[in-house]
Coordinates of C-alpha atoms and ligand atoms in Angstrom, one line a residue:
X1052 CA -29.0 -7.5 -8.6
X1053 CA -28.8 -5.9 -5.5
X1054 CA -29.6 -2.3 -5.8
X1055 CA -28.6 1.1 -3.6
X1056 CA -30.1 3.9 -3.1
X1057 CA -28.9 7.4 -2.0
X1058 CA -30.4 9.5 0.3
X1059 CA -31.4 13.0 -0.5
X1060 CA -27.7 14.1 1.2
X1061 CA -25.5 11.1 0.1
X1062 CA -25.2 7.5 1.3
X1063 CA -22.4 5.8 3.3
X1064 CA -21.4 3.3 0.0
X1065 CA -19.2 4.3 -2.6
X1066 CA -21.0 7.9 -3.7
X1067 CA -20.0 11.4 -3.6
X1068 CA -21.3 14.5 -2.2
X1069 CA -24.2 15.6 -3.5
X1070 CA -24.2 19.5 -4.3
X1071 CA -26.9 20.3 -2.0
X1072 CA -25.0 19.3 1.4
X1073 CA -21.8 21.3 0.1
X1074 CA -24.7 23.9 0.1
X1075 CA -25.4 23.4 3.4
X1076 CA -21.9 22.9 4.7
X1077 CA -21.1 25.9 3.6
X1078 CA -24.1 28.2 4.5
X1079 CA -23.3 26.4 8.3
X1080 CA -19.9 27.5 8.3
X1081 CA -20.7 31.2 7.8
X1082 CA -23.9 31.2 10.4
X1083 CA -21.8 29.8 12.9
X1084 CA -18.1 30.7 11.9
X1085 CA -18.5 34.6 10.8
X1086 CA -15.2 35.0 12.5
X1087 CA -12.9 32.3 10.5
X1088 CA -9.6 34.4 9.0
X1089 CA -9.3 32.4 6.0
X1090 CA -10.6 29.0 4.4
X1091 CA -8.2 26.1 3.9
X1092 CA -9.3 24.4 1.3
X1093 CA -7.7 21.3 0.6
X1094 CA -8.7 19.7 -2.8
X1095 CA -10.2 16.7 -4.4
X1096 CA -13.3 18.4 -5.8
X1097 CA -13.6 15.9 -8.8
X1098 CA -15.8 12.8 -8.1
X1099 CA -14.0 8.8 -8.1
X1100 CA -15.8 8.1 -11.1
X1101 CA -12.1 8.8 -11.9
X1102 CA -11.8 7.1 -15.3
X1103 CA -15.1 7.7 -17.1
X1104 CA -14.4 11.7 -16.9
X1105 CA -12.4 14.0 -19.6
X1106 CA -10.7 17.1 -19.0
X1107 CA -13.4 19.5 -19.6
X1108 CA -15.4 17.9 -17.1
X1109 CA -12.6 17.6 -14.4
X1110 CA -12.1 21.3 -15.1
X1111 CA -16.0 22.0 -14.6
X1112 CA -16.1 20.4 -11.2
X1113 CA -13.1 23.2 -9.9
X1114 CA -15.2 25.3 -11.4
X1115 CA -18.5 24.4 -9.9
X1116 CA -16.9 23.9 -6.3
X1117 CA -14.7 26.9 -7.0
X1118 CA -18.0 29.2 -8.2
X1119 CA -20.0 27.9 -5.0
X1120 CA -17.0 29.0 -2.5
X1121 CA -16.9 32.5 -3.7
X1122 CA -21.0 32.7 -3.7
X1123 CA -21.1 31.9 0.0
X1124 CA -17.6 33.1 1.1
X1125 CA -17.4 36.5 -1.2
X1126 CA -15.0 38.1 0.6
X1127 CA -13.0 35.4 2.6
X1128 CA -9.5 34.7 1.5
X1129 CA -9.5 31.1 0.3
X1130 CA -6.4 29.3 -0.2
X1131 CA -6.9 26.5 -3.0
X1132 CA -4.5 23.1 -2.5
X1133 CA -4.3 20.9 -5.7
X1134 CA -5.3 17.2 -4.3
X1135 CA -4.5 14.1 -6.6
X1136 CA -8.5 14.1 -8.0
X1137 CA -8.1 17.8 -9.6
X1138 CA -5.8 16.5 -12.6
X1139 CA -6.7 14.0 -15.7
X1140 CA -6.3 11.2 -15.7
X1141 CA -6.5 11.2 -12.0
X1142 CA -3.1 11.5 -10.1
X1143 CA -1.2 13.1 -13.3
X1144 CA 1.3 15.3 -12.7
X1145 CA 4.4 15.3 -14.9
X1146 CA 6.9 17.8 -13.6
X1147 CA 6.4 20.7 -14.5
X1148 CA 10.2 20.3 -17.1
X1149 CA 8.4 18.3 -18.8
X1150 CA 6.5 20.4 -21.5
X1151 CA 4.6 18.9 -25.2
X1152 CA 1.6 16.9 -24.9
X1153 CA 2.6 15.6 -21.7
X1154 CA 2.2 18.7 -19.9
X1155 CA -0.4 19.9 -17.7
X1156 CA 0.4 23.4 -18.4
X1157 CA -4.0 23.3 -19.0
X1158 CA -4.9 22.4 -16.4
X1159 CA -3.2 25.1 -14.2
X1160 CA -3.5 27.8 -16.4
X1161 CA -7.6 26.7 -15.9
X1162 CA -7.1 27.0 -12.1
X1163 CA -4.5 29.7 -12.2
X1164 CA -7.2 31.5 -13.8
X1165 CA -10.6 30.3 -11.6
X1166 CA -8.2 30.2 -8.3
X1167 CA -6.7 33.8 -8.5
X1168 CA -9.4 36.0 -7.3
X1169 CA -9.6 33.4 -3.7
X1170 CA -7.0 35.0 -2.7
X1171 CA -8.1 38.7 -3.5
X1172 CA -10.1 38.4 0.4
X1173 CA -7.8 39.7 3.5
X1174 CA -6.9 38.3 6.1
X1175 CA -9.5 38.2 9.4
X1176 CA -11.3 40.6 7.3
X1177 CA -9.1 43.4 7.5
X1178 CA -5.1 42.8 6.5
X1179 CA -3.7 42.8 3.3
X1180 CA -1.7 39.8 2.1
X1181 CA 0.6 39.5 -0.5
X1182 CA 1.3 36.1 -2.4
X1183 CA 2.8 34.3 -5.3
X1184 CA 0.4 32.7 -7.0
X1185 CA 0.6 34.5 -10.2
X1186 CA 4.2 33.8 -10.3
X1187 CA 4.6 30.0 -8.5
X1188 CA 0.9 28.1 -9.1
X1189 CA 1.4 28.0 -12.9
X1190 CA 3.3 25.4 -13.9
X1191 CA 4.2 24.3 -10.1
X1192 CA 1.0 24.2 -8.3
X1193 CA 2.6 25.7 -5.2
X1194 CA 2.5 29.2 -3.8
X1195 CA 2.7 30.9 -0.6
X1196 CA 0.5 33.9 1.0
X1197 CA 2.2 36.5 3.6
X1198 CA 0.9 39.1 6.1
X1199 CA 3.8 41.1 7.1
X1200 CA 2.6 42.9 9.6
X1201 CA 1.1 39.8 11.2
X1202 CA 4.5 37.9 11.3
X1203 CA 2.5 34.7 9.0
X1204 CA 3.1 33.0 6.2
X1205 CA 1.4 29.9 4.6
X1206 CA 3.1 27.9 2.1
X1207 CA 0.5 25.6 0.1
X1208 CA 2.1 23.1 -1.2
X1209 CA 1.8 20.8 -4.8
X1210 CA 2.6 17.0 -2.5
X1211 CA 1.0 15.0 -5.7
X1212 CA 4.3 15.3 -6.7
X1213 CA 5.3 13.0 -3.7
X1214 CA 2.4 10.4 -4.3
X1215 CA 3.3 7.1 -5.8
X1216 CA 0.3 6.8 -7.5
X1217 CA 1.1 10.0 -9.5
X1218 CA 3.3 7.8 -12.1
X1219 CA 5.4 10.5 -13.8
X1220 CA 7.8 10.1 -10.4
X1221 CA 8.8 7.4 -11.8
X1222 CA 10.6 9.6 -14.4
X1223 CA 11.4 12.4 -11.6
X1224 CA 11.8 11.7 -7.9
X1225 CA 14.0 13.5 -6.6
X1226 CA 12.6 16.8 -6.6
X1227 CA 9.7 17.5 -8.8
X1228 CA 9.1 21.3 -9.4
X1229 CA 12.1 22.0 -7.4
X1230 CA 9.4 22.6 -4.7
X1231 CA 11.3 21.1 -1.8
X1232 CA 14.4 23.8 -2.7
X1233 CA 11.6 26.4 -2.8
X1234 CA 10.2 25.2 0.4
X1235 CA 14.1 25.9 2.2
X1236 CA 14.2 29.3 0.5
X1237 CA 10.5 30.4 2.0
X1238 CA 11.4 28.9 5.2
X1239 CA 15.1 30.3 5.5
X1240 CA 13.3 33.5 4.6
X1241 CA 10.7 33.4 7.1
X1242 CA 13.0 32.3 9.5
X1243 CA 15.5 35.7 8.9
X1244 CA 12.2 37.9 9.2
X1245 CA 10.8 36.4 12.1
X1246 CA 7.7 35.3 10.7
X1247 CA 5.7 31.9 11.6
X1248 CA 4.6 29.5 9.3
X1249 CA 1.2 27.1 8.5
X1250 CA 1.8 24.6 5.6
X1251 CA -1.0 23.3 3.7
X1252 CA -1.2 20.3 1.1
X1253 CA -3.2 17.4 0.1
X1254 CA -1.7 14.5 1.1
X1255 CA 0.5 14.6 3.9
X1256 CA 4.2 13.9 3.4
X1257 CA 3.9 11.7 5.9
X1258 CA 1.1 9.6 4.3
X1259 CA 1.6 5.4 3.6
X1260 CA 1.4 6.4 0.1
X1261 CA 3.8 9.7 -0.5
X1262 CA 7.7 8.4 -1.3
X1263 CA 9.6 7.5 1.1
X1264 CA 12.5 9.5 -0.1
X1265 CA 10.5 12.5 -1.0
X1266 CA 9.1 12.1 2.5
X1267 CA 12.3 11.9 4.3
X1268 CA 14.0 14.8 2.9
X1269 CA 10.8 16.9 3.4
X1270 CA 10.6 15.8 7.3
X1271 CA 14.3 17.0 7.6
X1272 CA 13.6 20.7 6.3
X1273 CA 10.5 20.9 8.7
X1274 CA 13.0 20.0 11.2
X1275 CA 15.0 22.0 10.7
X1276 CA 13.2 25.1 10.7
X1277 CA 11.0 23.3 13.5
X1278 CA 10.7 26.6 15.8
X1279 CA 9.4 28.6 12.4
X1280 CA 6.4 25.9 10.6
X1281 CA 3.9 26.0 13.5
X1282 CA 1.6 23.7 12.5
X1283 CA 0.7 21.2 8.9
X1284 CA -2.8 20.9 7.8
X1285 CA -3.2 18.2 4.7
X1286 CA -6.6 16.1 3.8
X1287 CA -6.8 13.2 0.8
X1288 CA -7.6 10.3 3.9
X1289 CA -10.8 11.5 4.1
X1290 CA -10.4 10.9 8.3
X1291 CA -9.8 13.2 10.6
X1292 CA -6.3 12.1 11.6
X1293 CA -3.5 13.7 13.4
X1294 CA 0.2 12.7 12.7
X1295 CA 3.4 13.9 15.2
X1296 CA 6.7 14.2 13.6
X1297 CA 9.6 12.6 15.8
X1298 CA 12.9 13.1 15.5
X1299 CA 15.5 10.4 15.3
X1300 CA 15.9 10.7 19.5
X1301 CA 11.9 10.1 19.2
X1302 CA 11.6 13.3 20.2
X1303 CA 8.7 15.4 18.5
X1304 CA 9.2 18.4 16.8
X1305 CA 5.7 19.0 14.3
X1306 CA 1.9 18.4 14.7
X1307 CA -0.4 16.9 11.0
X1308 CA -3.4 18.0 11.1
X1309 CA -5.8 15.8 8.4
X1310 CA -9.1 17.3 7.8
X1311 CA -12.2 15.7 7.1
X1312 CA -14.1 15.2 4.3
X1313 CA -17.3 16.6 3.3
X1314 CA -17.6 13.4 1.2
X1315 CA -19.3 10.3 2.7
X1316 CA -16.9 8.3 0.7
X1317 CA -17.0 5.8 2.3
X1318 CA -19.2 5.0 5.7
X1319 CA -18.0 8.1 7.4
X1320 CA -20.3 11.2 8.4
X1321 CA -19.4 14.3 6.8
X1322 CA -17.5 17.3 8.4
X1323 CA -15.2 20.5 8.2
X1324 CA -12.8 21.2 10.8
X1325 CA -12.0 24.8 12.8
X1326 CA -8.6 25.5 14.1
X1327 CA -8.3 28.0 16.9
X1328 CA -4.8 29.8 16.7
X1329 CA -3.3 31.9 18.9
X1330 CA -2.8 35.1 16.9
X1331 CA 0.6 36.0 18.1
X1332 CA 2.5 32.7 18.1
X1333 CA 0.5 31.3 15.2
X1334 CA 0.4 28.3 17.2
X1335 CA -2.6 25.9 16.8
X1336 CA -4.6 26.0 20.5
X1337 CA -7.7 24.0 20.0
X1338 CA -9.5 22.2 16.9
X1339 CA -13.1 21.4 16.5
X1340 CA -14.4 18.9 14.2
X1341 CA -18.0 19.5 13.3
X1342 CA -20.6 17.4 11.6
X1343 CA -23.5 15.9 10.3
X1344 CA -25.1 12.5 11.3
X1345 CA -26.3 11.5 7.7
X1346 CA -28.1 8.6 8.6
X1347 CA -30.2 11.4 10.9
X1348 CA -29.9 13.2 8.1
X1349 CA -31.4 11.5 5.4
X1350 CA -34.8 10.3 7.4
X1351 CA -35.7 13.7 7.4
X1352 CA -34.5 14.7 3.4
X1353 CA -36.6 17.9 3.2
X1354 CA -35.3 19.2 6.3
X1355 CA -31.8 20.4 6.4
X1356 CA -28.9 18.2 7.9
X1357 CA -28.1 19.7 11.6
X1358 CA -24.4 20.2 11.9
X1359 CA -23.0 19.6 15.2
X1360 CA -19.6 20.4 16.9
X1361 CA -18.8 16.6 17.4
X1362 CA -15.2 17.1 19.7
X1363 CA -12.9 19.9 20.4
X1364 CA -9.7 18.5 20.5
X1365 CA -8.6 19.7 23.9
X1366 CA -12.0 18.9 25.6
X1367 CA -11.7 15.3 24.1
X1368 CA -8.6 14.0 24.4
X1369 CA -8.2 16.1 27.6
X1370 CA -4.8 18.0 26.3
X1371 CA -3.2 20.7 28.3
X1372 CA -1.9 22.4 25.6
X1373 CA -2.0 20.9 21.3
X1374 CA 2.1 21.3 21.1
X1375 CA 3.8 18.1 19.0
X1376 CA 4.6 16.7 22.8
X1377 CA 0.7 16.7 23.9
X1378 CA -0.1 14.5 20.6
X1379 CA 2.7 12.4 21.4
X1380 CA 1.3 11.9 24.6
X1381 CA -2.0 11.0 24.1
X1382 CA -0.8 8.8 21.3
X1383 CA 1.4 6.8 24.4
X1384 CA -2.0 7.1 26.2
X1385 CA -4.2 5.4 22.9
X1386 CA -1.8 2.5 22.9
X1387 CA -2.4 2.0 26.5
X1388 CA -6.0 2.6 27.0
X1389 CA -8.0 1.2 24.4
X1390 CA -11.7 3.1 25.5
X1391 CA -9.5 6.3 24.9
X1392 CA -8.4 4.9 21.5
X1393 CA -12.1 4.2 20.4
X1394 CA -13.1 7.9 21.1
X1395 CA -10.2 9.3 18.8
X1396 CA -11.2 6.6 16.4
X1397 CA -14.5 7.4 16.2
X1398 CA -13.6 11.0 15.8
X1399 CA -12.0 9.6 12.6
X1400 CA -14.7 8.8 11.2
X1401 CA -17.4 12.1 12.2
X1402 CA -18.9 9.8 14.6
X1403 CA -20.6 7.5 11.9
X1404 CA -22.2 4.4 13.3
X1405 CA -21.0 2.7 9.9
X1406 CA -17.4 3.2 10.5
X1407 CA -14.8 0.5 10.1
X1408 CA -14.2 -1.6 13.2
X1409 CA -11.1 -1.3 14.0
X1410 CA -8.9 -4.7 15.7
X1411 CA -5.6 -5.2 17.0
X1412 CA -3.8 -5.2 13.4
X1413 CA -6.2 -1.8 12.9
X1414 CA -5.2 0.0 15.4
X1415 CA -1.4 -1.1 15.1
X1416 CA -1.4 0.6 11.8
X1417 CA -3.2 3.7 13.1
X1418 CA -0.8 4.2 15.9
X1419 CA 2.3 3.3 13.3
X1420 CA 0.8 6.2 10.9
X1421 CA 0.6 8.6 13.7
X1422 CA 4.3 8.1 14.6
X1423 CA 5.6 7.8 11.2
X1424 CA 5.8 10.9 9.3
X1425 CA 9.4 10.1 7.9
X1426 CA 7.9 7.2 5.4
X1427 CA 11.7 5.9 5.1
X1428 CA 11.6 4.4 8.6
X1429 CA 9.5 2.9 10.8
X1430 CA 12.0 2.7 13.8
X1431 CA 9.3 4.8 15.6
X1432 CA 6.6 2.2 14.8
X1433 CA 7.9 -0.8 16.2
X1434 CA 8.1 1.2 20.1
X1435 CA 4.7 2.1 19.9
X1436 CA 3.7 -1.4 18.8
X1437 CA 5.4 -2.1 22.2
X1438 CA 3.6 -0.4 24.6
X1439 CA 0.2 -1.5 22.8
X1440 CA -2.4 -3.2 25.5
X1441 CA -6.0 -4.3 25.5
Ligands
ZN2829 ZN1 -6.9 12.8 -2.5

């Protein structure tokens, strides 16, 4: 039998992160970041050894990640997203109706109560925020965090109850934890005071796997308070993606931004991402996506991984501005020029040697998922397909 081996910081096959490059990750982020506002943090802290695990131990890993984030970070405000690896058994969440031996109700009162001091840190260091995670995370899994004074609010968001691996919506589609009505309250709210809005989940609404009616009625509500939700931030792909939301008239109205992983999982280097935003408008001006070449990494195992700033968005894909047309522009420019494709592909994948190669049928479906945020049609697809060369 053919046998593998990790490396003292992980391996590019099918194997998580080990503890001690989270370790380092982190301690990076606050040498070279001491100026980050607040810590997205966007779930999945449970290994894929998905069915060998019981509660207890799924509850242990948000523990253990949750206990290593406050250690580093002490005072940061960190705002915890439920991804589809933080439940048992993996993907399960009934809606939150449903109570008896079916509910979850233990598994967020376990992270209501490990979760709730992340959000004790202040804003940039300074402001006070007020949010509703006492009242919203337990039994929805969605709350939102506001600073007044700064015109912001995020609304993190539960989007396992869009995933079609998450079985129970088969018994409840249409609007699981009433979180999309809650999403038009918080928005029509914001909206009436003026404020600006981030959004934060695990898997993007626009994702292959979230519903497609789920994800049609959610694109409509971000269009329709389009001027208020500056920007999306979402994870689960493990790539560092980017996703523009058009309009039926093809005209784009919201940028995705998918993080990357810090898990190798699988043949991709791992990363963190920093988003530059202008304080004022809230609007996203520049993102950098650092990270670690572990092949490098791994020769020299008693030396610390160097973590590198692999591409600032702007700087790489040579955008004027990151508004929803700029993406939509270079995404015109990635069908047409294929070198210029390769370098935002390889992005995808922290710059790993080992990624995927990716062929015409590849990069069809990449371009298709960057233009299809409504999942209900892919009338968006088939132009792009169109204009495809090389
Ligand atoms: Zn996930």
């Amino acid at each position: 039998m053919h046998k593998l081996r990790a490396g003292m910081w992980g391996t590019y096959e099918k194997c998580d992160t080990p503890p001690a490059l989270l370790v380092s990750l982190l301690h990076h982020v606050r040498a070279t970041h001491p100026d980050v506002a607040y810590i997205l943090w966007s779930g999945d802290n449970s290994a894929h050894n998905v069915h060998e695990v019981t509660r207890r131990q799924t509850v242990a890993a948000n523990q253990a990640v949750t206990d290593l984030l406050r250690r580093v970070f002490p005072r940061a405000l960190v705002l915890p997203a439920v991804g589809n690896h933080d439940s048992h058994p993996v993907n399960s969440f009934p809606p939150p109706t449903l109570g008896g031996r079916f509910s979850n109700g233990w598994l967020f009162s376990a992270l209501r109560r490990m979760w709730r001091p992340l959000l004790d840190g202040r804003l940039g260091g300074g402001r006070r925020i007020e949010h509703s995670f006492e009242q919203t995370f337990h039994p929805y899994g969605y709350y939102y965090v506001r600073a007044a004074a700064d015109g912001f609010r995020i609304l993190v968001l539960n989007t396992n109850y869009c995933y079609t691996l998450n079985f129970w919506t088969l018994l409840e589609a249409r609007d699981p934890g009433g979180q999309l009505r809650w999403l038009v309250a918080q928005l029509a709210e914001a909206e009436a005071a003026g404020e600006r809005v981030h959004i934060l989940g695990h898997i993007s609404p626009g994702d292959e796997t979230c519903r497609p009616d789920w994800s049609h009625q959610y694109s409509r509500v971000i269009h329709r308070f389009r001027a208020t939700v500056r920007a999306q931030f979402f994870s689960h792909t493990h790539l560092d993606e980017f996703q523009v939301a058009l309009d039926g008239a093809g005209r784009p109205f919201s940028t995705v931004y998918i993080a990357p992983s810090v898990s190798p999982w699988t043949s991709l280097n791992p990363g963190y991402k920093i988003y530059h935003v202008q304080p004022d408008t809230w609007e996203v001006i520049d993102t950098e996506h650092w990270a670690t070449d572990l092949e490098v990494a791994n020769r020299s195992p008693h030396r610390l991984p160097r973590w590198f700033a692999l591409a600032s968005a702007r700087r790489a894909y040579r955008l004027a501005t990151l508004r929803p047309a700029d993406w939509l522009a270079l995404t015109r420019r990635m069908a047409r020029d294929r070198r210029l494709f390769d370098i935002v592909y390889s992005t995808y994948w922290g710059g790993s040697r080992r990624r995927k190669p990716c062929r015409a049928s590849c990069r069809k479906k990449i371009l298709c998922n960057i233009v299809t945020f409504d999942r209900s049609s892919d009338r968006h697809c088939e132009i792009i397909k169109s204009k495809l060369k090389g």
